[in-house]
């Protein structure tokens, strides 16, 4: 019997994204042009330059080698090509996220070797293919040579949330292999499961092999309640926490709670993803900046797939769109350069130190 995975196939229409070609460094006086970011075989490199890229750390890039992930969208470039792009645009580095395995830590080691000077990190999620809430997978990820596996994420593709149920192109593993669970839960009846607590306790004790790095907990495709529970437990155990792109279903009170707990909130720059409304995404990003303050936000791209601009272009386009809506360069530097470095326990980027001294 042939087993088929459901896949996402973009429509024929090509989404146009606004590029502010004549904007100055502040982006306040734009003139609009609308080149298409996608060619017949995936996104094209727009080769955009922008001050936001210099020293940037993108902590949410989807790259090959990888399976097509929670959205079943193929990747447009691999980790080495991304490292070359990052170096050419002046980026400090990026974290490469895999939904299905721990290989991003190994790929980070190889990408660093292939492109010296770019800081590449791994990020992986605790889905069924890594054994669910599996401490052995966490140990393996953080012990791979180099110690560049730095972000451990709670379930994404296999999380028990409405976000996943609303994705008809994602085939649950249980539908393919009867007997497997449909999802990997992290909480029940308002409490974290013991297995989830054990993962956070383990993360709190780990320093990565070779690099002696701190490990970050990302909350995954969590419910609003789970985001808060994970942030609270992370705070209790001294684990840095990143809320994975939470949405408007999280209440203002819950956002206040996670901010008070010292967690960072991820806001992604994938405004021009083919199946989404750019204006809606931009408006939500602005709302998050106003609600939380840039000091509590990490902006990654969530790009690298076939239905998004390439990550460096994605970040440049997002910065220009946000500047046009009143977001300052200082706020962008916090979200894209300083906060990601702080989350990972790295020194602040030189460009931000220079900006702060002026």
Coordinates of C-alpha atoms in Angstrom, one line a residue:
X1 CA 0.0 0.0 0.0
X2 CA 1.3 3.4 -0.9
X3 CA 1.1 6.0 1.9
X4 CA 0.6 9.6 0.9
X5 CA 1.4 12.7 3.0
X6 CA -0.8 15.7 2.4
X7 CA 1.2 18.5 1.0
X8 CA 0.6 22.3 0.6
X9 CA 0.6 23.5 -3.0
X10 CA 0.7 27.3 -3.5
X11 CA -1.8 28.7 -6.0
X12 CA -0.8 30.1 -9.4
X13 CA -1.1 33.7 -8.3
X14 CA 2.2 35.2 -7.2
X15 CA 2.0 37.4 -4.1
X16 CA 3.5 40.8 -4.6
X17 CA 5.3 42.4 -1.7
X18 CA 5.9 46.1 -1.2
X19 CA 9.6 47.1 -1.4
X20 CA 10.4 50.6 -0.3
X21 CA 13.1 51.3 -2.9
X22 CA 13.8 54.9 -2.1
X23 CA 13.4 54.8 1.7
X24 CA 16.3 56.2 3.6
X25 CA 17.8 54.4 6.6
X26 CA 14.8 55.4 8.7
X27 CA 12.2 54.2 6.1
X28 CA 10.0 57.2 6.7
X29 CA 9.8 58.6 3.2
X30 CA 9.0 55.6 1.0
X31 CA 8.2 55.4 -2.6
X32 CA 6.3 52.2 -3.5
X33 CA 7.2 49.6 -6.1
X34 CA 5.9 46.0 -6.2
X35 CA 8.4 43.5 -7.6
X36 CA 7.4 39.8 -7.2
X37 CA 9.5 37.9 -4.8
X38 CA 8.7 34.5 -6.3
X39 CA 9.9 32.9 -9.5
X40 CA 8.8 29.7 -11.2
X41 CA 10.9 27.5 -8.9
X42 CA 10.5 29.2 -5.6
X43 CA 11.5 32.6 -4.1
X44 CA 14.2 34.6 -5.9
X45 CA 16.9 36.5 -4.1
X46 CA 15.9 40.1 -4.1
X47 CA 19.4 41.0 -2.7
X48 CA 17.8 43.6 -0.4
X49 CA 20.1 45.7 1.8
X50 CA 18.8 47.3 5.0
X51 CA 20.4 48.6 8.3
X52 CA 18.3 46.1 10.2
X53 CA 20.3 43.2 8.7
X54 CA 23.7 44.3 10.0
X55 CA 24.2 42.3 13.2
X56 CA 20.8 40.6 12.9
X57 CA 20.1 37.2 14.5
X58 CA 17.2 35.4 13.0
X59 CA 16.1 32.7 15.5
X60 CA 13.4 31.1 13.3
X61 CA 14.6 30.1 9.8
X62 CA 13.2 27.0 8.0
X63 CA 15.9 25.4 5.8
X64 CA 17.1 22.2 4.3
X65 CA 18.0 19.5 5.0
X66 CA 14.6 19.0 6.5
X67 CA 11.2 17.4 6.0
X68 CA 8.5 19.8 4.9
X69 CA 7.5 20.6 8.5
X70 CA 4.2 21.4 10.2
X71 CA 2.9 23.3 7.2
X72 CA 4.2 20.7 4.7
X73 CA 5.9 23.4 2.7
X74 CA 9.2 22.6 1.0
X75 CA 12.3 24.6 1.9
X76 CA 13.8 27.0 -0.5
X77 CA 17.5 27.0 0.6
X78 CA 19.8 25.0 2.8
X79 CA 21.7 26.0 6.0
X80 CA 25.0 26.6 4.1
X81 CA 23.3 28.8 1.5
X82 CA 21.6 30.7 4.3
X83 CA 25.0 31.2 6.0
X84 CA 26.4 32.6 2.8
X85 CA 23.4 34.9 2.4
X86 CA 23.7 36.1 6.1
X87 CA 27.4 36.9 5.6
X88 CA 26.8 38.8 2.4
X89 CA 24.1 41.0 4.1
X90 CA 26.0 41.6 7.3
X91 CA 23.9 39.4 9.5
X92 CA 25.4 38.0 12.7
X93 CA 23.7 34.6 12.3
X94 CA 20.5 32.6 12.6
X95 CA 18.9 29.6 14.2
X96 CA 17.8 26.8 11.9
X97 CA 14.6 25.1 13.0
X98 CA 13.6 21.5 12.4
X99 CA 10.2 20.3 13.4
X100 CA 11.0 16.6 13.0
X101 CA 14.5 15.8 14.2
X102 CA 17.7 17.0 16.0
X103 CA 19.7 17.5 12.8
X104 CA 19.7 21.3 12.9
X105 CA 22.5 21.1 15.6
X106 CA 24.7 19.1 13.2
X107 CA 23.9 21.3 10.3
X108 CA 24.8 24.3 12.4
X109 CA 28.2 22.9 13.0
X110 CA 28.7 22.2 9.3
X111 CA 27.4 25.6 8.2
X112 CA 29.8 27.4 10.6
X113 CA 32.7 25.4 9.2
X114 CA 31.6 26.2 5.6
X115 CA 31.0 29.9 6.2
X116 CA 33.3 31.2 9.0
X117 CA 32.2 34.2 10.8
X118 CA 28.5 33.5 10.8
X119 CA 26.9 32.3 14.0
X120 CA 24.6 29.4 13.2
X121 CA 22.5 27.6 15.9
X122 CA 20.0 24.7 15.9
X123 CA 16.4 24.7 17.1
X124 CA 14.3 21.6 17.2
X125 CA 10.8 20.6 18.4
X126 CA 9.6 17.7 20.5
X127 CA 7.2 16.1 18.1
X128 CA 6.4 12.4 17.6
X129 CA 9.3 11.8 15.3
X130 CA 11.7 12.7 18.2
X131 CA 9.8 10.7 20.7
X132 CA 7.5 13.5 22.0
X133 CA 8.5 14.9 25.3
X134 CA 11.7 12.8 25.2
X135 CA 14.7 13.8 27.4
X136 CA 17.0 11.6 25.4
X137 CA 16.4 13.7 22.3
X138 CA 17.2 16.9 24.3
X139 CA 20.5 15.3 25.4
X140 CA 21.3 14.2 21.9
X141 CA 20.6 17.7 20.4
X142 CA 22.7 19.6 22.9
X143 CA 25.6 17.1 22.9
X144 CA 26.2 17.2 19.1
X145 CA 29.7 18.4 18.3
X146 CA 30.1 22.1 18.5
X147 CA 27.3 22.6 21.0
X148 CA 25.3 24.7 18.6
X149 CA 21.9 23.1 19.4
X150 CA 20.6 25.9 21.6
X151 CA 16.8 26.1 21.3
X152 CA 14.6 23.2 22.5
X153 CA 10.9 23.7 21.5
X154 CA 7.8 22.1 22.8
X155 CA 5.6 20.3 20.3
X156 CA 4.7 22.1 17.0
X157 CA 3.4 19.8 14.2
X158 CA 2.0 17.4 16.8
X159 CA 0.8 19.9 19.4
X160 CA -2.8 19.5 20.6
X161 CA -4.0 22.9 19.5
X162 CA -6.7 24.2 17.1
X163 CA -4.0 25.8 15.0
X164 CA -3.0 22.3 13.9
X165 CA -6.6 21.0 13.5
X166 CA -7.2 23.8 11.1
X167 CA -4.5 22.6 8.7
X168 CA -6.1 20.0 6.4
X169 CA -2.8 19.5 4.6
X170 CA -1.1 18.1 7.7
X171 CA -1.7 14.4 8.0
X172 CA -1.6 13.2 11.6
X173 CA 0.9 10.4 12.1
X174 CA -1.9 8.4 13.8
X175 CA -3.8 8.4 10.5
X176 CA -0.8 6.8 8.8
X177 CA 0.3 4.5 11.5
X178 CA -2.6 3.3 13.7
X179 CA -1.6 3.1 17.3
X180 CA 0.4 6.2 17.4
X181 CA -1.0 9.1 19.5
X182 CA -2.6 11.9 17.5
X183 CA -0.7 14.6 19.4
X184 CA 1.9 15.3 22.1
X185 CA 0.2 17.1 25.0
X186 CA 2.2 19.3 27.4
X187 CA -0.6 20.2 29.9
X188 CA -3.9 18.9 31.3
X189 CA -6.5 20.6 33.6
X190 CA -4.4 23.7 34.0
X191 CA -1.2 22.0 35.0
X192 CA 1.9 21.0 33.1
X193 CA 2.3 17.3 32.7
X194 CA 5.2 15.7 34.6
X195 CA 6.9 14.9 31.3
X196 CA 6.9 18.6 30.4
X197 CA 8.2 19.6 33.8
X198 CA 11.0 17.0 33.4
X199 CA 12.0 18.5 30.1
X200 CA 12.3 22.0 31.5
X201 CA 14.2 20.7 34.5
X202 CA 16.6 19.0 32.2
X203 CA 17.1 22.1 30.1
X204 CA 17.9 24.0 33.2
X205 CA 20.8 21.8 34.0
X206 CA 22.4 21.6 30.5
X207 CA 25.4 23.4 29.2
X208 CA 26.0 22.4 25.5
X209 CA 29.0 20.3 24.5
X210 CA 32.1 22.2 23.5
X211 CA 30.6 25.6 23.5
X212 CA 29.2 25.5 27.1
X213 CA 26.1 27.4 26.0
X214 CA 22.8 28.0 27.7
X215 CA 19.8 26.2 26.3
X216 CA 16.5 28.1 25.6
X217 CA 13.0 26.7 25.9
X218 CA 10.6 27.7 23.1
X219 CA 6.9 27.1 23.9
X220 CA 5.9 25.6 20.5
X221 CA 2.4 25.7 19.0
X222 CA 0.9 26.0 22.4
X223 CA -2.4 27.2 23.7
X224 CA -2.6 30.5 25.5
X225 CA -2.7 28.7 28.9
X226 CA 0.3 26.5 27.9
X227 CA 2.4 29.5 27.0
X228 CA 1.9 31.0 30.5
X229 CA 2.4 27.6 32.3
X230 CA 5.7 27.0 30.4
X231 CA 6.9 30.6 31.0
X232 CA 6.1 30.3 34.7
X233 CA 8.0 27.0 35.0
X234 CA 10.9 28.3 33.0
X235 CA 11.1 31.3 35.3
X236 CA 11.0 29.1 38.4
X237 CA 13.9 27.0 37.1
X238 CA 16.0 29.8 35.6
X239 CA 15.4 28.7 32.0
X240 CA 15.2 31.4 29.3
X241 CA 11.9 31.2 27.5
X242 CA 10.7 32.2 24.1
X243 CA 7.0 32.1 23.3
X244 CA 6.6 30.7 19.8
X245 CA 4.7 33.3 17.7
X246 CA 1.6 33.5 20.0
X247 CA -1.5 35.1 18.4
X248 CA -4.4 37.3 19.3
X249 CA -6.1 34.4 21.2
X250 CA -3.6 35.2 24.0
X251 CA -5.3 37.8 26.3
X252 CA -3.8 41.1 27.4
X253 CA -3.6 39.7 30.9
X254 CA -1.8 36.6 29.8
X255 CA 0.7 38.7 27.8
X256 CA 1.2 40.8 30.9
X257 CA 1.9 37.6 32.9
X258 CA 4.6 36.3 30.5
X259 CA 6.2 39.7 30.3
X260 CA 6.4 39.9 34.1
X261 CA 7.9 36.4 34.1
X262 CA 10.8 37.7 31.9
X263 CA 9.9 35.6 28.8
X264 CA 10.5 36.9 25.3
X265 CA 7.6 36.9 22.9
X266 CA 8.3 35.9 19.3
X267 CA 6.9 38.1 16.5
X268 CA 7.7 36.8 13.0
X269 CA 8.5 38.8 9.9
X270 CA 6.8 36.5 7.4
X271 CA 4.4 39.2 6.4
X272 CA 4.4 38.3 2.7
X273 CA 3.7 34.5 3.0
X274 CA 1.8 33.5 -0.1
X275 CA -1.4 32.3 1.7
X276 CA -1.7 35.2 4.1
X277 CA -2.8 38.9 4.2
X278 CA 0.3 41.1 4.6
X279 CA -1.6 44.1 6.0
X280 CA -3.2 41.9 8.7
X281 CA 0.2 40.5 9.7
X282 CA 1.9 43.9 9.7
X283 CA -1.0 45.3 11.9
X284 CA -0.6 42.4 14.3
X285 CA 3.1 42.9 14.6
X286 CA 2.6 46.7 15.3
X287 CA 0.0 45.8 17.9
X288 CA 2.4 43.4 19.7
X289 CA 5.2 46.0 19.8
X290 CA 2.7 48.5 21.3
X291 CA 1.3 46.0 23.7
X292 CA 4.5 44.4 25.0
X293 CA 7.3 46.9 24.1
X294 CA 10.2 46.1 21.8
X295 CA 12.3 45.1 24.9
X296 CA 10.1 41.9 25.3
X297 CA 10.1 40.8 21.6
X298 CA 12.3 38.7 19.5
X299 CA 11.6 39.1 15.8
X300 CA 12.6 36.1 13.7
X301 CA 11.5 35.5 10.1
X302 CA 9.8 32.1 10.1
X303 CA 10.9 32.2 6.4
X304 CA 13.0 29.9 4.2
X305 CA 10.0 28.0 2.7
X306 CA 8.9 28.1 -0.9
X307 CA 5.9 30.3 -0.1
X308 CA 7.9 33.1 1.6
X309 CA 10.6 35.5 0.6
X310 CA 14.1 34.3 1.4
X311 CA 14.9 35.0 5.1
X312 CA 17.2 38.0 4.7
X313 CA 14.8 39.6 2.2
X314 CA 11.9 38.7 4.5
X315 CA 13.6 40.6 7.4
X316 CA 14.4 43.7 5.2
X317 CA 10.9 43.9 3.9
X318 CA 9.4 43.6 7.3
X319 CA 11.7 46.3 8.7
X320 CA 10.6 48.7 5.9
X321 CA 6.9 47.9 6.5
X322 CA 7.2 48.5 10.2
X323 CA 9.2 51.8 9.8
X324 CA 6.5 53.0 7.5
X325 CA 4.0 52.5 10.4
X326 CA 6.1 54.3 13.1
X327 CA 8.4 51.6 14.4
X328 CA 11.8 53.1 15.1
X329 CA 15.3 51.8 14.2
X330 CA 16.0 51.5 17.9
X331 CA 13.0 49.2 18.4
X332 CA 14.1 47.1 15.4
X333 CA 17.6 46.8 16.8
X334 CA 16.2 45.5 20.1
X335 CA 13.9 42.9 18.5
X336 CA 16.3 41.7 15.8
X337 CA 19.8 42.1 17.3
X338 CA 20.0 42.7 21.0
X339 CA 17.1 40.5 22.4
X340 CA 18.0 37.4 20.4
X341 CA 21.6 37.7 21.6
X342 CA 20.5 38.2 25.2
X343 CA 18.1 35.2 24.9
X344 CA 21.0 33.0 23.8
X345 CA 23.4 34.4 26.4
X346 CA 25.6 36.0 23.7
X347 CA 27.3 39.4 23.8
X348 CA 25.3 42.2 22.2
X349 CA 26.1 42.9 18.6
X350 CA 28.8 45.5 17.9
X351 CA 26.4 47.6 15.7
X352 CA 24.0 47.9 18.6
X353 CA 26.8 48.9 21.0
X354 CA 27.8 51.6 18.5
X355 CA 24.2 52.8 18.2
X356 CA 23.8 53.0 22.0
X357 CA 27.0 55.0 22.4
X358 CA 25.9 57.7 20.0

